PDB file of C-alpha atoms in Angstrom:
ATOM      1  CA  UNK A  16      -4.515  15.800  26.438  1.00 46.00           C
ATOM      2  CA  UNK A  17      -1.496  16.345  28.564  1.00 46.00           C
ATOM      3  CA  UNK A  18       1.697  17.691  27.116  1.00 49.00           C
ATOM      4  CA  UNK A  19       4.030  15.199  25.508  1.00 48.00           C
ATOM      5  CA  UNK A  20       6.727  15.480  28.164  1.00 52.00           C
ATOM      6  CA  UNK A  21       4.044  14.563  30.869  1.00 55.00           C
ATOM      7  CA  UNK A  22       2.677  11.725  28.731  1.00 58.00           C
ATOM      8  CA  UNK A  23       6.008  10.138  28.414  1.00 60.00           C
ATOM      9  CA  UNK A  24       6.129   9.372  32.135  1.00 71.00           C
ATOM     10  CA  UNK A  25       2.687   7.751  32.393  1.00 81.00           C
ATOM     11  CA  UNK A  26       2.552   4.239  33.637  1.00 90.00           C
ATOM     12  CA  UNK A  27      -1.103   3.750  32.822  1.00 92.00           C
ATOM     13  CA  UNK A  28      -3.268   4.933  29.955  1.00 90.00           C
ATOM     14  CA  UNK A  29      -6.974   4.504  29.885  1.00 91.00           C
ATOM     15  CA  UNK A  30      -9.448   6.094  27.495  1.00 90.00           C
ATOM     16  CA  UNK A  31     -12.989   5.264  26.903  1.00 88.00           C
ATOM     17  CA  UNK A  32     -15.720   6.298  24.456  1.00 85.00           C
ATOM     18  CA  UNK A  33     -18.478   3.860  25.399  1.00 77.00           C
ATOM     19  CA  UNK A  34     -21.763   4.520  23.431  1.00 78.00           C
ATOM     20  CA  UNK A  35     -20.162   7.457  21.522  1.00 81.00           C
ATOM     21  CA  UNK A  36     -21.599   6.967  17.953  1.00 79.00           C
ATOM     22  CA  UNK A  37     -19.609   9.899  16.672  1.00 83.00           C
ATOM     23  CA  UNK A  38     -16.267   8.231  17.581  1.00 86.00           C
ATOM     24  CA  UNK A  39     -14.789   6.800  14.418  1.00 88.00           C
ATOM     25  CA  UNK A  40     -11.548   5.178  13.157  1.00 91.00           C
ATOM     26  CA  UNK A  41     -10.072   8.684  13.033  1.00 91.00           C
ATOM     27  CA  UNK A  42     -10.341   9.068  16.766  1.00 89.00           C
ATOM     28  CA  UNK A  43      -9.093   5.559  17.424  1.00 88.00           C
ATOM     29  CA  UNK A  44      -6.108   6.255  15.122  1.00 87.00           C
ATOM     30  CA  UNK A  45      -5.289   9.461  16.872  1.00 88.00           C
ATOM     31  CA  UNK A  46      -5.141   7.609  20.161  1.00 88.00           C
ATOM     32  CA  UNK A  47      -3.006   4.884  18.645  1.00 87.00           C
ATOM     33  CA  UNK A  48      -0.564   7.443  17.194  1.00 86.00           C
ATOM     34  CA  UNK A  49       0.029   8.757  20.684  1.00 84.00           C
ATOM     35  CA  UNK A  50       1.059   5.326  21.862  1.00 84.00           C
ATOM     36  CA  UNK A  51       4.444   5.656  20.293  1.00 79.00           C
ATOM     37  CA  UNK A  52       5.155   8.540  22.754  1.00 82.00           C
ATOM     38  CA  UNK A  53       4.016   6.452  25.702  1.00 83.00           C
ATOM     39  CA  UNK A  54       6.672   3.953  25.800  1.00 83.00           C
ATOM     40  CA  UNK A  55       6.715   3.797  29.672  1.00 87.00           C
ATOM     41  CA  UNK A  56       3.085   2.547  30.213  1.00 91.00           C
ATOM     42  CA  UNK A  57       2.526  -0.795  31.647  1.00 94.00           C
ATOM     43  CA  UNK A  58      -1.260  -0.761  31.541  1.00 95.00           C
ATOM     44  CA  UNK A  59      -3.361   0.116  28.520  1.00 95.00           C
ATOM     45  CA  UNK A  60      -7.076   0.173  28.633  1.00 95.00           C
ATOM     46  CA  UNK A  61      -9.124   1.182  25.438  1.00 94.00           C
ATOM     47  CA  UNK A  62     -12.866   1.185  25.580  1.00 93.00           C
ATOM     48  CA  UNK A  63     -14.578   1.913  22.252  1.00 91.00           C
ATOM     49  CA  UNK A  64     -17.881  -0.124  22.695  1.00 89.00           C
ATOM     50  CA  UNK A  65     -20.729   1.057  20.593  1.00 89.00           C
ATOM     51  CA  UNK A  66     -18.688   3.387  18.531  1.00 90.00           C
ATOM     52  CA  UNK A  67     -17.989   3.435  14.823  1.00 91.00           C
ATOM     53  CA  UNK A  68     -14.588   1.860  15.156  1.00 91.00           C
ATOM     54  CA  UNK A  69     -13.751  -0.651  12.355  1.00 93.00           C
ATOM     55  CA  UNK A  70     -11.010  -3.036  11.313  1.00 95.00           C
ATOM     56  CA  UNK A  71      -8.874  -0.252   9.921  1.00 94.00           C
ATOM     57  CA  UNK A  72      -8.419   1.308  13.403  1.00 92.00           C
ATOM     58  CA  UNK A  73      -7.477  -2.082  14.969  1.00 94.00           C
ATOM     59  CA  UNK A  74      -4.816  -2.660  12.328  1.00 95.00           C
ATOM     60  CA  UNK A  75      -3.248   0.741  13.153  1.00 93.00           C
ATOM     61  CA  UNK A  76      -3.378  -0.207  16.835  1.00 93.00           C
ATOM     62  CA  UNK A  77      -1.544  -3.488  15.914  1.00 94.00           C
ATOM     63  CA  UNK A  78       1.296  -1.416  14.288  1.00 93.00           C
ATOM     64  CA  UNK A  79       1.612   1.077  17.160  1.00 92.00           C
ATOM     65  CA  UNK A  80       1.341  -1.114  20.181  1.00 93.00           C
ATOM     66  CA  UNK A  81       4.647  -2.765  19.537  1.00 90.00           C
ATOM     67  CA  UNK A  82       6.295   0.421  20.937  1.00 87.00           C
ATOM     68  CA  UNK A  83       4.987  -0.277  24.464  1.00 90.00           C
ATOM     69  CA  UNK A  84       7.901  -2.284  25.699  1.00 88.00           C
ATOM     70  CA  UNK A  85       6.705  -2.324  29.346  1.00 91.00           C
ATOM     71  CA  UNK A  86       3.234  -3.336  28.678  1.00 94.00           C
ATOM     72  CA  UNK A  87       1.857  -5.814  31.200  1.00 96.00           C
ATOM     73  CA  UNK A  88      -1.884  -5.271  31.228  1.00 96.00           C
ATOM     74  CA  UNK A  89      -3.880  -4.898  28.048  1.00 96.00           C
ATOM     75  CA  UNK A  90      -7.637  -4.281  28.070  1.00 95.00           C
ATOM     76  CA  UNK A  91      -9.680  -3.752  24.843  1.00 96.00           C
ATOM     77  CA  UNK A  92     -13.422  -3.192  24.824  1.00 94.00           C
ATOM     78  CA  UNK A  93     -14.973  -3.233  21.387  1.00 93.00           C
ATOM     79  CA  UNK A  94     -18.585  -4.408  22.096  1.00 90.00           C
ATOM     80  CA  UNK A  95     -21.212  -3.700  19.446  1.00 91.00           C
ATOM     81  CA  UNK A  96     -18.667  -2.452  16.893  1.00 93.00           C
ATOM     82  CA  UNK A  97     -18.075  -3.652  13.292  1.00 92.00           C
ATOM     83  CA  UNK A  98     -14.639  -5.133  13.974  1.00 95.00           C
ATOM     84  CA  UNK A  99     -13.981  -8.614  12.595  1.00 95.00           C
ATOM     85  CA  UNK A 100     -11.562 -11.586  12.911  1.00 95.00           C
ATOM     86  CA  UNK A 101      -9.170 -10.206  10.288  1.00 94.00           C
ATOM     87  CA  UNK A 102      -7.964  -7.211  12.339  1.00 96.00           C
ATOM     88  CA  UNK A 103      -8.371  -8.841  15.765  1.00 97.00           C
ATOM     89  CA  UNK A 104      -6.253 -11.741  14.652  1.00 96.00           C
ATOM     90  CA  UNK A 105      -3.492  -9.358  13.534  1.00 96.00           C
ATOM     91  CA  UNK A 106      -3.582  -7.619  16.914  1.00 97.00           C
ATOM     92  CA  UNK A 107      -3.484 -10.874  18.773  1.00 96.00           C
ATOM     93  CA  UNK A 108      -0.508 -12.233  16.778  1.00 95.00           C
ATOM     94  CA  UNK A 109       1.281  -8.883  17.513  1.00 95.00           C
ATOM     95  CA  UNK A 110       0.673  -9.432  21.273  1.00 95.00           C
ATOM     96  CA  UNK A 111       2.038 -13.015  21.020  1.00 93.00           C
ATOM     97  CA  UNK A 112       5.332 -12.089  19.226  1.00 90.00           C
ATOM     98  CA  UNK A 113       5.995  -8.945  21.150  1.00 90.00           C
ATOM     99  CA  UNK A 114       8.559  -8.586  23.991  1.00 87.00           C
ATOM    100  CA  UNK A 115       5.790  -7.734  26.453  1.00 89.00           C
ATOM    101  CA  UNK A 116       5.574  -9.329  29.778  1.00 90.00           C
ATOM    102  CA  UNK A 117       1.848  -9.486  29.774  1.00 94.00           C
ATOM    103  CA  UNK A 118       0.342 -10.497  33.102  1.00 94.00           C
ATOM    104  CA  UNK A 119      -3.324  -9.672  32.300  1.00 93.00           C
ATOM    105  CA  UNK A 120      -5.434  -9.414  29.270  1.00 93.00           C
ATOM    106  CA  UNK A 121      -9.121  -8.642  28.673  1.00 93.00           C
ATOM    107  CA  UNK A 122     -11.175  -8.439  25.505  1.00 93.00           C
ATOM    108  CA  UNK A 123     -14.692  -7.375  25.088  1.00 91.00           C
ATOM    109  CA  UNK A 124     -16.573  -8.543  22.040  1.00 91.00           C
ATOM    110  CA  UNK A 125     -20.231  -8.448  23.233  1.00 89.00           C
ATOM    111  CA  UNK A 126     -22.481  -8.262  20.311  1.00 90.00           C
ATOM    112  CA  UNK A 127     -19.722  -8.209  17.730  1.00 92.00           C
ATOM    113  CA  UNK A 128     -21.099 -10.278  14.931  1.00 92.00           C
ATOM    114  CA  UNK A 129     -17.848 -10.156  12.860  1.00 93.00           C
ATOM    115  CA  UNK A 130     -15.989 -11.871  15.692  1.00 93.00           C
ATOM    116  CA  UNK A 131     -15.989 -15.631  15.262  1.00 94.00           C
ATOM    117  CA  UNK A 132     -14.333 -18.843  16.550  1.00 93.00           C
ATOM    118  CA  UNK A 133     -11.131 -17.796  14.657  1.00 95.00           C
ATOM    119  CA  UNK A 134     -10.564 -14.948  17.100  1.00 94.00           C
ATOM    120  CA  UNK A 135     -11.306 -17.328  19.965  1.00 92.00           C
ATOM    121  CA  UNK A 136      -8.666 -19.666  18.703  1.00 93.00           C
ATOM    122  CA  UNK A 137      -6.141 -16.847  18.534  1.00 95.00           C
ATOM    123  CA  UNK A 138      -6.885 -15.848  22.077  1.00 93.00           C
ATOM    124  CA  UNK A 139      -6.391 -19.435  23.128  1.00 91.00           C
ATOM    125  CA  UNK A 140      -2.968 -19.481  21.345  1.00 93.00           C
ATOM    126  CA  UNK A 141      -2.108 -16.139  23.066  1.00 93.00           C
ATOM    127  CA  UNK A 142      -2.996 -17.635  26.496  1.00 91.00           C
ATOM    128  CA  UNK A 143      -1.083 -20.850  25.779  1.00 90.00           C
ATOM    129  CA  UNK A 144       2.007 -19.147  24.402  1.00 90.00           C
ATOM    130  CA  UNK A 145       2.352 -16.255  26.801  1.00 90.00           C
ATOM    131  CA  UNK A 146       3.315 -18.039  30.046  1.00 88.00           C
ATOM    132  CA  UNK A 147       3.401 -14.651  31.957  1.00 90.00           C
ATOM    133  CA  UNK A 148      -0.404 -14.209  31.538  1.00 91.00           C
ATOM    134  CA  UNK A 149      -2.086 -15.124  34.776  1.00 89.00           C
ATOM    135  CA  UNK A 150      -5.397 -13.350  34.397  1.00 89.00           C
ATOM    136  CA  UNK A 151      -7.690 -13.270  31.444  1.00 88.00           C
ATOM    137  CA  UNK A 152     -11.180 -12.026  30.769  1.00 88.00           C
ATOM    138  CA  UNK A 153     -13.204 -12.486  27.478  1.00 89.00           C
ATOM    139  CA  UNK A 154     -16.600 -11.255  27.015  1.00 89.00           C
ATOM    140  CA  UNK A 155     -18.343 -12.783  23.969  1.00 86.00           C
ATOM    141  CA  UNK A 156     -22.059 -12.314  24.759  1.00 85.00           C
ATOM    142  CA  UNK A 157     -24.163 -12.304  21.581  1.00 85.00           C
ATOM    143  CA  UNK A 158     -20.973 -12.432  19.331  1.00 87.00           C
ATOM    144  CA  UNK A 159     -20.536 -14.940  16.655  1.00 90.00           C
ATOM    145  CA  UNK A 160     -18.207 -16.949  18.823  1.00 88.00           C
ATOM    146  CA  UNK A 161     -19.909 -20.285  19.197  1.00 87.00           C
ATOM    147  CA  UNK A 162     -19.692 -22.602  22.183  1.00 85.00           C
ATOM    148  CA  UNK A 163     -16.737 -24.527  20.967  1.00 87.00           C
ATOM    149  CA  UNK A 164     -14.784 -21.262  20.513  1.00 86.00           C
ATOM    150  CA  UNK A 165     -15.651 -20.331  24.147  1.00 82.00           C
ATOM    151  CA  UNK A 166     -14.657 -23.902  25.131  1.00 84.00           C
ATOM    152  CA  UNK A 167     -11.230 -23.566  23.419  1.00 83.00           C
ATOM    153  CA  UNK A 168     -10.534 -20.509  25.514  1.00 83.00           C
ATOM    154  CA  UNK A 169     -11.749 -22.147  28.758  1.00 81.00           C
ATOM    155  CA  UNK A 170      -9.778 -25.393  28.077  1.00 80.00           C
ATOM    156  CA  UNK A 171      -6.562 -23.396  28.411  1.00 81.00           C
ATOM    157  CA  UNK A 172      -6.972 -23.706  32.280  1.00 69.00           C
ATOM    158  CA  UNK A 173      -6.380 -27.526  31.966  1.00 66.00           C
ATOM    159  CA  UNK A 174      -2.818 -26.857  30.542  1.00 66.00           C
ATOM    160  CA  UNK A 175      -1.780 -24.059  32.840  1.00 70.00           C
ATOM    161  CA  UNK A 176      -2.953 -22.519  36.141  1.00 70.00           C
ATOM    162  CA  UNK A 177      -4.319 -19.048  36.025  1.00 72.00           C
ATOM    163  CA  UNK A 178      -5.123 -16.735  38.859  1.00 67.00           C
ATOM    164  CA  UNK A 179      -8.260 -15.787  36.966  1.00 64.00           C
ATOM    165  CA  UNK A 180      -9.750 -16.853  33.675  1.00 67.00           C
ATOM    166  CA  UNK A 181     -13.289 -15.800  32.820  1.00 70.00           C
ATOM    167  CA  UNK A 182     -15.403 -16.126  29.819  1.00 68.00           C
ATOM    168  CA  UNK A 183     -19.067 -15.276  29.814  1.00 66.00           C
ATOM    169  CA  UNK A 184     -20.313 -18.831  28.935  1.00 49.00           C
ATOM    170  CA  UNK A 185     -23.976 -19.143  30.013  1.00 41.00           C
TER     171      UNK A 185
END
């Protein structure tokens, strides 16, 4: 990884370990720990699909992300991991109460059986309460989010105009 002085000037941070079954909570926590030193980034993209990341790592992210005062784009891919509503709702609440000027969010929960309508409801609340969010993408294919949870997210468009709001309702 770049030196800390270089990292402090970054405006975007993207890291992905898709289909890396040896990537665990420890790797994710190490990435989250670096976030405190990246206060200037406006775009954060984390892709940990098909890894061994669990709720413990997401809870660490919830604590560390608050330091990203300029964050406007947040993308989190967790497809086919063992995360659940407990940690995701904590993260979503952090995103709601933070000082961020979020303009775009994306969440990937494909094949996450621990992600249910409770998370969908929290995403809906985030979209309703964060008036700055104009683009949102939520992937829920083969998760435990049922049709009414997907509808709850989609129905946000009736209360506010989005440039782009996508869910993978089939």
